Coordinates of C-alpha atoms and ligand atoms in Angstrom, one line a residue:
Chain A
M754 CA -117.0 -117.0 160.1
S755 CA -116.7 -119.9 162.4
T756 CA -112.9 -119.9 161.9
E757 CA -112.7 -116.3 163.1
T758 CA -114.7 -116.7 166.2
E759 CA -113.0 -120.0 167.1
R760 CA -109.6 -118.4 166.6
G761 CA -110.6 -115.3 168.6
L762 CA -109.5 -112.9 165.9
S763 CA -110.9 -109.5 166.4
H764 CA -109.6 -107.8 163.3
N765 CA -109.4 -110.5 160.7
K766 CA -109.4 -110.0 156.9
S767 CA -110.8 -113.3 155.8
D768 CA -110.7 -112.2 152.2
F769 CA -107.2 -110.9 152.2
D770 CA -105.5 -111.5 148.8
F771 CA -102.2 -110.4 147.3
H772 CA -102.7 -111.0 143.7
G773 CA -104.3 -109.3 140.7
R774 CA -106.6 -106.4 141.3
S775 CA -106.3 -106.8 145.0
L776 CA -102.9 -105.1 144.6
D777 CA -104.6 -101.9 143.4
N778 CA -105.3 -100.8 147.0
I779 CA -103.1 -103.2 148.9
F780 CA -101.0 -100.5 150.6
D781 CA -104.1 -99.1 152.5
E782 CA -104.9 -102.7 153.4
Y783 CA -101.4 -103.3 154.7
Q784 CA -101.6 -100.1 156.8
D785 CA -104.9 -101.2 158.3
I786 CA -103.6 -104.8 159.0
L787 CA -100.3 -103.6 160.5
A788 CA -102.1 -101.3 162.8
N789 CA -105.1 -103.5 163.8
G790 CA -104.2 -107.1 163.5
P791 CA -100.8 -108.0 161.9
V792 CA -101.4 -111.7 162.0
G793 CA -104.7 -113.0 160.6
H794 CA -106.4 -115.7 158.6
S795 CA -107.6 -115.5 155.0
N796 CA -109.9 -118.0 153.4
K797 CA -108.4 -117.5 150.0
Y798 CA -106.5 -120.2 148.1
G799 CA -107.5 -123.0 150.5
G800 CA -106.8 -120.8 153.6
F801 CA -103.7 -119.3 155.0
W802 CA -102.3 -117.2 157.9
Y803 CA -100.8 -113.9 156.9
I804 CA -97.9 -112.5 158.8
T805 CA -97.2 -108.8 158.1
K806 CA -94.7 -107.4 160.7
S807 CA -91.2 -107.1 159.5
E808 CA -89.8 -108.7 162.6
D809 CA -92.1 -111.7 162.4
I810 CA -91.3 -112.2 158.7
F811 CA -87.6 -112.0 159.5
N812 CA -87.9 -114.6 162.3
A813 CA -90.0 -116.9 160.2
E814 CA -87.4 -116.8 157.4
Q815 CA -84.7 -117.6 159.8
D816 CA -86.5 -120.7 161.1
P817 CA -87.0 -123.1 158.2
D818 CA -87.6 -126.0 160.6
T819 CA -90.9 -124.3 161.7
F820 CA -91.8 -122.5 158.5
A821 CA -91.0 -124.9 155.6
V822 CA -91.3 -124.0 152.0
G823 CA -92.7 -127.4 150.9
P824 CA -95.0 -128.2 149.1
S825 CA -94.5 -124.8 147.5
M826 CA -93.5 -121.2 148.2
L827 CA -96.0 -120.2 145.6
L828 CA -99.7 -119.7 146.4
P829 CA -101.5 -120.5 144.2
A830 CA -99.2 -122.7 142.2
F831 CA -97.1 -121.6 139.3
G832 CA -98.8 -123.9 136.7
T833 CA -97.2 -127.0 138.1
D834 CA -97.4 -129.3 141.2
V835 CA -93.8 -130.3 140.9
P836 CA -91.7 -128.7 143.7
L837 CA -89.5 -126.1 142.1
I838 CA -85.8 -126.2 142.8
P839 CA -84.5 -124.6 144.9
I840 CA -87.3 -122.5 146.2
D841 CA -89.7 -125.3 147.2
I842 CA -87.0 -127.5 148.7
D843 CA -86.3 -127.6 152.4
P844 CA -83.1 -128.4 154.3
P845 CA -81.1 -130.6 154.2
A846 CA -81.6 -131.1 150.4
H847 CA -81.9 -127.4 149.7
A848 CA -78.2 -126.3 150.2
D849 CA -76.8 -128.6 147.6
F850 CA -79.2 -127.5 145.0
R851 CA -78.7 -123.8 145.7
K852 CA -74.9 -124.1 145.7
I853 CA -74.9 -125.1 142.0
L854 CA -75.7 -121.7 140.8
L855 CA -74.6 -119.4 143.6
P856 CA -71.2 -118.7 142.1
M857 CA -72.8 -117.5 138.9
F858 CA -74.8 -114.9 140.7
T859 CA -72.1 -113.2 142.8
P860 CA -71.8 -109.4 142.3
M861 CA -68.4 -109.9 140.6
N862 CA -69.9 -112.3 138.0
I863 CA -72.9 -110.0 137.5
S864 CA -70.6 -107.0 136.9
K865 CA -69.0 -108.9 134.0
L866 CA -72.4 -108.8 132.4
T867 CA -73.1 -105.1 132.9
P868 CA -71.5 -103.8 129.6
G869 CA -73.9 -106.2 127.7
M870 CA -76.8 -105.1 129.8
R871 CA -76.1 -101.5 129.2
E872 CA -75.9 -102.0 125.5
T873 CA -79.2 -103.8 125.5
A874 CA -80.8 -101.1 127.6
Q875 CA -79.5 -98.4 125.2
Q876 CA -80.8 -100.2 122.1
L877 CA -84.3 -100.6 123.7
C878 CA -84.3 -97.0 124.8
Q879 CA -83.6 -95.9 121.3
E880 CA -86.6 -97.9 120.2
V881 CA -88.7 -96.2 122.8
L882 CA -87.6 -92.8 121.3
T883 CA -88.4 -93.8 117.8
A884 CA -91.8 -95.2 118.7
G885 CA -93.5 -91.8 119.0
D886 CA -94.8 -89.5 121.7
V887 CA -97.0 -92.1 123.4
V888 CA -95.2 -95.3 124.1
D889 CA -95.9 -98.5 126.1
V890 CA -92.5 -98.8 127.9
S891 CA -93.5 -102.0 129.5
A892 CA -93.6 -103.7 126.1
K893 CA -90.6 -101.7 124.8
L894 CA -88.2 -101.9 127.7
A895 CA -89.4 -103.3 131.0
R896 CA -90.2 -106.7 129.6
P897 CA -87.8 -107.2 126.7
M898 CA -84.7 -106.1 128.7
P899 CA -84.8 -109.0 131.3
T900 CA -85.9 -111.4 128.6
I901 CA -82.8 -110.6 126.5
I902 CA -80.4 -110.5 129.4
F903 CA -81.6 -113.5 131.2
S904 CA -82.1 -115.6 128.1
R905 CA -78.5 -114.9 127.1
L906 CA -77.3 -115.8 130.6
A907 CA -79.4 -118.9 130.7
G908 CA -78.8 -120.1 127.1
Y909 CA -82.3 -119.8 125.7
P910 CA -82.1 -119.6 121.9
E911 CA -83.0 -116.2 120.5
Q912 CA -85.6 -117.5 118.1
D913 CA -87.6 -118.7 121.1
W914 CA -87.8 -115.4 122.9
P915 CA -91.0 -114.2 121.3
I916 CA -93.1 -116.9 122.9
F917 CA -91.8 -116.2 126.5
D918 CA -94.2 -113.4 127.4
R919 CA -97.3 -115.5 126.8
W920 CA -96.0 -118.2 129.1
I921 CA -95.3 -115.7 131.8
D922 CA -98.7 -114.1 131.5
E923 CA -100.5 -117.4 131.6
I924 CA -98.5 -119.0 134.4
I925 CA -98.0 -116.1 136.7
Y926 CA -100.9 -113.7 136.0
E927 CA -103.7 -116.1 135.0
R928 CA -103.2 -118.6 137.8
T929 CA -105.6 -117.0 140.3
A930 CA -108.5 -116.6 137.9
H931 CA -107.8 -119.4 135.4
P932 CA -105.6 -122.1 137.0
E933 CA -106.3 -124.4 134.0
T934 CA -104.7 -121.8 131.7
A935 CA -101.7 -121.7 133.9
Y936 CA -101.3 -125.4 134.1
A937 CA -101.6 -125.7 130.3
A938 CA -98.9 -123.1 129.8
G939 CA -96.9 -124.9 132.5
R940 CA -97.0 -128.1 130.5
E941 CA -95.9 -126.2 127.4
L942 CA -93.0 -124.6 129.3
N943 CA -91.9 -128.0 130.7
D944 CA -92.0 -129.6 127.2
Y945 CA -90.0 -126.7 125.9
F946 CA -87.2 -127.3 128.4
D947 CA -87.4 -131.0 127.9
R948 CA -86.6 -130.5 124.2
L949 CA -84.0 -127.9 124.9
L950 CA -82.2 -130.2 127.4
D951 CA -82.4 -133.0 124.8
E952 CA -80.7 -130.8 122.2
R953 CA -78.1 -129.6 124.6
E954 CA -77.3 -133.1 125.8
K955 CA -77.1 -134.3 122.3
A956 CA -74.7 -131.6 121.4
G957 CA -72.5 -132.9 124.2
P958 CA -70.3 -131.0 126.6
G959 CA -67.4 -129.9 124.5
A960 CA -69.6 -128.8 121.7
D961 CA -70.6 -125.6 123.4
A962 CA -67.9 -123.7 125.2
S963 CA -70.4 -121.4 126.7
N964 CA -70.8 -121.0 130.4
D965 CA -74.5 -120.4 130.5
L966 CA -76.8 -121.6 133.2
I967 CA -78.1 -124.7 131.3
T968 CA -74.5 -125.8 130.8
Q969 CA -73.8 -125.3 134.5
L970 CA -76.9 -127.3 135.4
L971 CA -76.0 -130.1 133.0
K972 CA -72.5 -130.3 134.5
A973 CA -73.6 -129.9 138.1
E974 CA -73.3 -132.7 140.7
V975 CA -75.3 -133.1 143.8
K976 CA -73.9 -135.5 146.3
G977 CA -71.6 -137.0 143.7
R978 CA -74.3 -137.6 141.1
K979 CA -75.6 -135.6 138.1
L980 CA -79.1 -134.0 138.3
T981 CA -81.9 -136.2 137.0
R982 CA -84.0 -134.9 134.1
E983 CA -86.9 -134.1 136.5
E984 CA -84.5 -132.0 138.7
L985 CA -83.1 -130.2 135.6
L986 CA -86.6 -129.5 134.4
S987 CA -87.7 -128.1 137.7
Y988 CA -84.7 -125.9 138.0
C989 CA -85.1 -124.6 134.5
Y990 CA -88.8 -123.9 135.0
L991 CA -88.1 -121.9 138.1
L992 CA -85.2 -119.9 136.7
F993 CA -87.3 -119.0 133.7
L994 CA -90.2 -117.5 135.7
A995 CA -88.0 -115.9 138.3
G996 CA -85.5 -114.4 135.9
L997 CA -88.0 -112.8 133.5
D998 CA -91.0 -111.6 135.3
T999 CA -89.8 -110.1 138.6
T1000 CA -87.2 -107.8 136.9
A1001 CA -89.7 -106.7 134.3
W1002 CA -92.1 -105.6 137.1
A1003 CA -89.3 -103.9 139.0
I1004 CA -88.3 -101.8 136.0
R1005 CA -91.9 -101.1 135.1
S1006 CA -92.9 -100.0 138.6
A1007 CA -89.9 -97.7 138.9
L1008 CA -90.8 -96.0 135.6
W1009 CA -94.4 -95.9 136.7
Y1010 CA -93.4 -94.0 139.8
L1011 CA -91.1 -91.6 138.1
A1012 CA -93.7 -90.9 135.4
G1013 CA -96.1 -89.7 138.1
N1014 CA -93.5 -87.8 140.1
P1015 CA -91.7 -85.2 138.0
Q1016 CA -89.7 -83.9 140.9
A1017 CA -88.2 -87.3 141.7
Q1018 CA -87.6 -87.7 137.9
Q1019 CA -85.7 -84.4 137.8
Q1020 CA -83.7 -85.3 140.9
L1021 CA -82.5 -88.5 139.4
R1022 CA -81.7 -86.8 136.1
E1023 CA -79.5 -84.3 137.9
D1024 CA -77.9 -86.8 140.3
P1025 CA -77.7 -90.2 138.6
D1026 CA -75.5 -91.5 141.5
L1027 CA -78.7 -91.6 143.5
I1028 CA -80.3 -94.2 141.2
P1029 CA -79.1 -97.3 143.1
T1030 CA -80.5 -95.8 146.4
A1031 CA -83.8 -95.0 144.6
A1032 CA -83.9 -98.5 143.3
E1033 CA -83.8 -99.9 146.8
E1034 CA -86.7 -97.6 147.7
F1035 CA -88.8 -98.8 144.8
L1036 CA -88.0 -102.4 145.7
R1037 CA -89.1 -101.7 149.3
T1038 CA -92.4 -100.0 148.3
L1039 CA -93.4 -101.5 144.9
S1040 CA -91.8 -104.9 145.0
P1041 CA -92.7 -107.6 142.4
V1042 CA -92.8 -110.1 145.2
Q1043 CA -95.4 -108.9 147.7
A1044 CA -95.7 -112.2 149.5
M1045 CA -94.5 -115.8 149.6
A1046 CA -95.9 -118.9 151.3
R1047 CA -94.7 -121.3 153.9
T1048 CA -96.2 -124.3 155.7
A1049 CA -96.0 -124.6 159.4
K1050 CA -94.1 -127.8 160.2
K1051 CA -95.1 -127.8 163.9
D1052 CA -97.5 -125.9 166.1
T1053 CA -96.2 -122.4 166.7
V1054 CA -97.3 -119.0 167.9
V1055 CA -96.7 -115.7 166.1
R1056 CA -97.6 -112.5 167.9
G1057 CA -99.9 -114.4 170.2
Q1058 CA -101.7 -116.2 167.4
E1059 CA -101.5 -120.0 167.4
I1060 CA -100.7 -121.6 164.1
K1061 CA -101.1 -125.3 163.8
A1062 CA -98.8 -127.8 162.1
G1063 CA -99.8 -128.2 158.4
E1064 CA -101.4 -124.8 158.0
R1065 CA -100.3 -122.5 155.2
V1066 CA -98.6 -119.3 156.2
V1067 CA -98.0 -116.3 153.9
L1068 CA -95.2 -113.9 154.7
V1069 CA -96.4 -110.6 153.3
F1070 CA -93.1 -108.9 152.5
G1071 CA -94.9 -105.9 150.9
A1072 CA -96.5 -105.2 154.3
G1073 CA -93.3 -105.8 156.3
N1074 CA -91.6 -103.3 154.0
R1075 CA -94.1 -100.7 155.1
D1076 CA -94.0 -101.5 158.8
P1077 CA -94.0 -98.2 160.8
E1078 CA -91.9 -99.8 163.5
V1079 CA -89.0 -100.2 161.0
Y1080 CA -89.3 -97.2 158.6
E1081 CA -90.0 -93.6 159.1
E1082 CA -93.1 -92.5 157.1
P1083 CA -93.2 -96.0 155.6
N1084 CA -95.7 -95.2 152.9
D1085 CA -93.7 -92.3 151.6
I1086 CA -91.4 -93.1 148.7
K1087 CA -88.2 -91.3 149.4
I1088 CA -85.7 -91.9 146.7
D1089 CA -82.8 -90.9 148.9
R1090 CA -83.8 -93.1 151.8
E1091 CA -80.6 -94.5 153.2
D1092 CA -81.6 -96.9 156.0
N1093 CA -83.5 -99.4 153.9
R1094 CA -83.1 -102.9 155.1
H1095 CA -86.1 -104.4 153.2
L1096 CA -87.6 -107.7 152.5
A1097 CA -88.0 -107.5 148.7
F1098 CA -85.6 -110.4 148.0
G1099 CA -86.7 -112.4 151.1
G1100 CA -84.1 -113.5 153.5
G1101 CA -82.6 -116.6 155.2
I1102 CA -81.7 -119.6 153.2
H1103 CA -84.1 -118.8 150.4
R1104 CA -82.9 -115.3 149.7
C1105 CA -83.5 -114.5 146.1
L1106 CA -80.6 -116.1 144.2
G1107 CA -80.9 -113.4 141.5
S1108 CA -80.9 -110.3 143.7
N1109 CA -77.6 -109.0 142.4
L1110 CA -78.7 -109.5 138.8
G1111 CA -82.2 -108.0 139.4
R1112 CA -80.7 -105.0 141.1
A1113 CA -78.1 -104.4 138.3
E1114 CA -80.8 -104.6 135.6
M1115 CA -83.1 -102.3 137.4
V1116 CA -80.4 -99.7 138.0
I1117 CA -79.0 -99.8 134.4
A1118 CA -82.6 -99.6 132.9
M1119 CA -83.2 -96.5 134.9
E1120 CA -79.9 -94.9 134.2
E1121 CA -80.2 -95.4 130.4
F1122 CA -83.8 -94.5 130.3
L1123 CA -83.3 -91.2 132.1
K1124 CA -80.2 -90.5 129.9
A1125 CA -82.0 -91.2 126.6
V1126 CA -85.6 -90.2 127.2
P1127 CA -86.7 -86.6 127.9
H1128 CA -89.3 -85.8 130.5
F1129 CA -92.1 -88.4 130.6
E1130 CA -95.5 -88.6 132.2
R1131 CA -98.2 -91.2 132.5
A1132 CA -100.6 -91.2 129.6
N1133 CA -103.2 -93.5 131.2
D1134 CA -103.9 -93.2 134.9
D1135 CA -105.9 -96.5 134.9
E1136 CA -102.7 -98.5 134.5
P1137 CA -101.8 -99.8 137.9
W1138 CA -98.5 -99.7 139.8
H1139 CA -98.2 -103.5 139.7
G1140 CA -97.8 -106.2 137.2
V1141 CA -96.1 -106.3 133.8
G1142 CA -99.0 -104.9 131.8
P1143 CA -98.8 -101.8 129.6
L1144 CA -97.3 -98.7 130.9
T1145 CA -98.2 -95.9 128.5
L1146 CA -96.0 -92.8 128.8
K1147 CA -96.3 -89.4 127.1
I1148 CA -92.7 -88.6 126.2
G1149 CA -91.3 -85.1 125.9
A1150 CA -94.5 -83.7 127.4
Chain B
M801 CA -66.4 -100.2 168.9
G802 CA -65.4 -103.8 168.5
E803 CA -63.8 -105.9 165.9
L804 CA -66.0 -106.3 162.8
L805 CA -67.0 -109.7 161.5
V806 CA -69.5 -111.2 159.2
D807 CA -71.4 -114.1 160.8
G808 CA -71.0 -116.9 158.3
G809 CA -74.0 -118.7 159.7
R810 CA -76.3 -115.7 158.9
C811 CA -74.8 -114.2 155.8
Q812 CA -76.9 -115.1 152.8
G813 CA -74.9 -113.2 150.2
H814 CA -77.2 -110.2 149.6
A815 CA -74.0 -108.2 149.0
R816 CA -75.4 -105.0 150.4
C817 CA -72.3 -104.6 152.6
W818 CA -70.1 -104.8 149.5
A819 CA -72.3 -102.4 147.6
L820 CA -72.2 -99.8 150.4
A821 CA -68.7 -100.3 151.8
P822 CA -66.5 -102.1 149.3
E823 CA -63.4 -100.9 151.1
T824 CA -64.3 -103.1 154.1
F825 CA -66.3 -106.0 152.7
E826 CA -65.4 -108.6 150.1
I827 CA -67.5 -111.3 148.6
D828 CA -66.1 -114.8 148.1
E829 CA -66.6 -117.2 145.1
E830 CA -69.9 -118.4 146.5
G831 CA -71.2 -115.0 147.2
Y832 CA -70.7 -114.8 150.9
A833 CA -69.2 -111.7 152.6
H834 CA -66.1 -111.3 154.7
V835 CA -64.3 -108.4 156.3
I836 CA -61.2 -107.6 154.3
P837 CA -58.2 -108.5 156.5
G838 CA -56.9 -105.3 158.1
R839 CA -60.3 -103.7 158.0
E840 CA -61.7 -105.2 161.2
N841 CA -61.5 -101.8 162.9
S842 CA -63.4 -99.8 160.4
G843 CA -66.7 -100.1 162.2
D844 CA -67.0 -96.4 162.9
E845 CA -66.8 -95.3 159.3
P846 CA -70.1 -94.0 157.9
N847 CA -70.2 -96.5 155.0
V848 CA -69.7 -99.4 157.3
R849 CA -72.4 -98.1 159.7
K850 CA -74.7 -97.9 156.6
A851 CA -73.8 -101.5 155.6
I852 CA -74.5 -102.7 159.1
R853 CA -77.9 -101.0 159.1
N854 CA -78.8 -102.4 155.6
C855 CA -77.7 -106.0 155.9
P856 CA -81.0 -107.9 155.5
E857 CA -79.7 -110.8 157.6
R858 CA -78.3 -108.6 160.4
A859 CA -75.1 -110.6 159.8
I860 CA -72.5 -107.9 160.4
L861 CA -71.4 -108.1 164.0
E862 CA -69.0 -106.4 166.3
R863 CA -67.0 -108.5 168.6
E864 CA -66.2 -106.8 171.9
T865 CA -62.5 -106.6 172.3
N866 CA -62.3 -104.6 175.6
E867 CA -63.9 -107.5 177.5
A868 CA -62.6 -110.9 178.2
S869 CA -65.9 -112.2 176.9
E870 CA -65.7 -113.0 173.2
K871 CA -69.4 -112.6 172.9
A872 CA -70.5 -111.2 169.5
S873 CA -73.4 -108.9 169.8
E874 CA -75.5 -107.5 167.0
V875 CA -75.0 -103.9 166.3
S876 CA -78.2 -101.9 166.9
A877 CA -79.6 -100.0 164.0
S878 CA -79.3 -96.7 165.8
Ligands
SF4_92 S1 -75.2 -107.6 153.4 FE1 -75.2 -109.1 155.1 S2 -76.1 -111.0 154.2 FE2 -75.5 -109.6 152.6 S3 -73.4 -110.3 152.0 FE3 -73.2 -108.6 153.4 S4 -73.1 -109.6 155.4 FE4 -73.9 -111.1 154.0

């Protein structure tokens, strides 16, 4: 309490959280915060300031000298205290690390992958169809599709894929309640990549003609030198978590919405050209990344609120994406919304490197699912909009 | 209407412009956007307006050509 009175915050949510079950009702929470106190202080996770207005988030992202990503953009940590490359790296080192993989994620390069993505989506949708009338489409499509697509792109051997979901569950979803579980899984993941890098290095450059991400990282140079093993491990660790989990959530949340909204489902069936526009709206309103952390590098003021150097700051993208000053009827999901400049992939120098890939996977998953699967509804209303847990659908209802 | 340009200092390669108005914007090898040469005057086309309004970095600018001043100003969302 003393913090609140000292800081003179009239409408503060000292228990504001953006993980786990807090997400169940977070959109009401955002609305309240945006209307009554868009900058405030939470005591969770060691304490942080939350920033919720779209404009304030935009400005913070454009100002990495004030809002640094170190020690980590993740709060709480992703099962490791090693800074993850490139998301936890500030300028000037950041640009060199980011440059390594940028060319692989351009829309042109991603479009080369789309035939393979489509084939994978079609196969998975067939499996959904043969699984019966009540199917967990998270387990059958939303999770395996990004795992297959990203693992191929990255160069993770297929026999290893079955263990990936557990690492993601433990590192990303257990970290708030059971940090020790997250750290244990984090060590396993790190060891896994250490072995994989050993194997790939032993095989030598010419041995593998592939152009996967690991090959690119092994070849890459930063300021005229190769990446160290620590840097390689950090990059691999981040790519793994970023490439698999977020897209699974994005696909799952889109299907969750469509399952509860037969009219929208029908509209997209009749007009599949609308799917990319709808995908943007789902990204705005149901995004896998609701918030990311920064650290104030110097004393600063946001919307009249003083923030001191060294304090943690959380940019609540999910709230900014529902800011009534930016969007008409911000809490309505309008699948044909055209003006949709949203914060789902962040912005500024740390803009999600995989945004073009994530978008393509999401659109293709929706296209193929709607093509293959007849009318579907939610079979279990207790399953939340968020996360990558089960999404049980009644198919052909 | 002014001459369209992508502010290279702001563009972060979201490629929304290219997705919405591929006839006006191209993406280079690193993923950054540029106005296709010859398309600098397409700022009034509906797709281009949409791209301007959807660019997350607000990086698509219109340079005033009727004034001596070369000041680039951000295009408002309206
Ligand atoms: S939408 Fe904006 S930030 Fe993205 S590529 Fe185009 S100009 Fe650059």
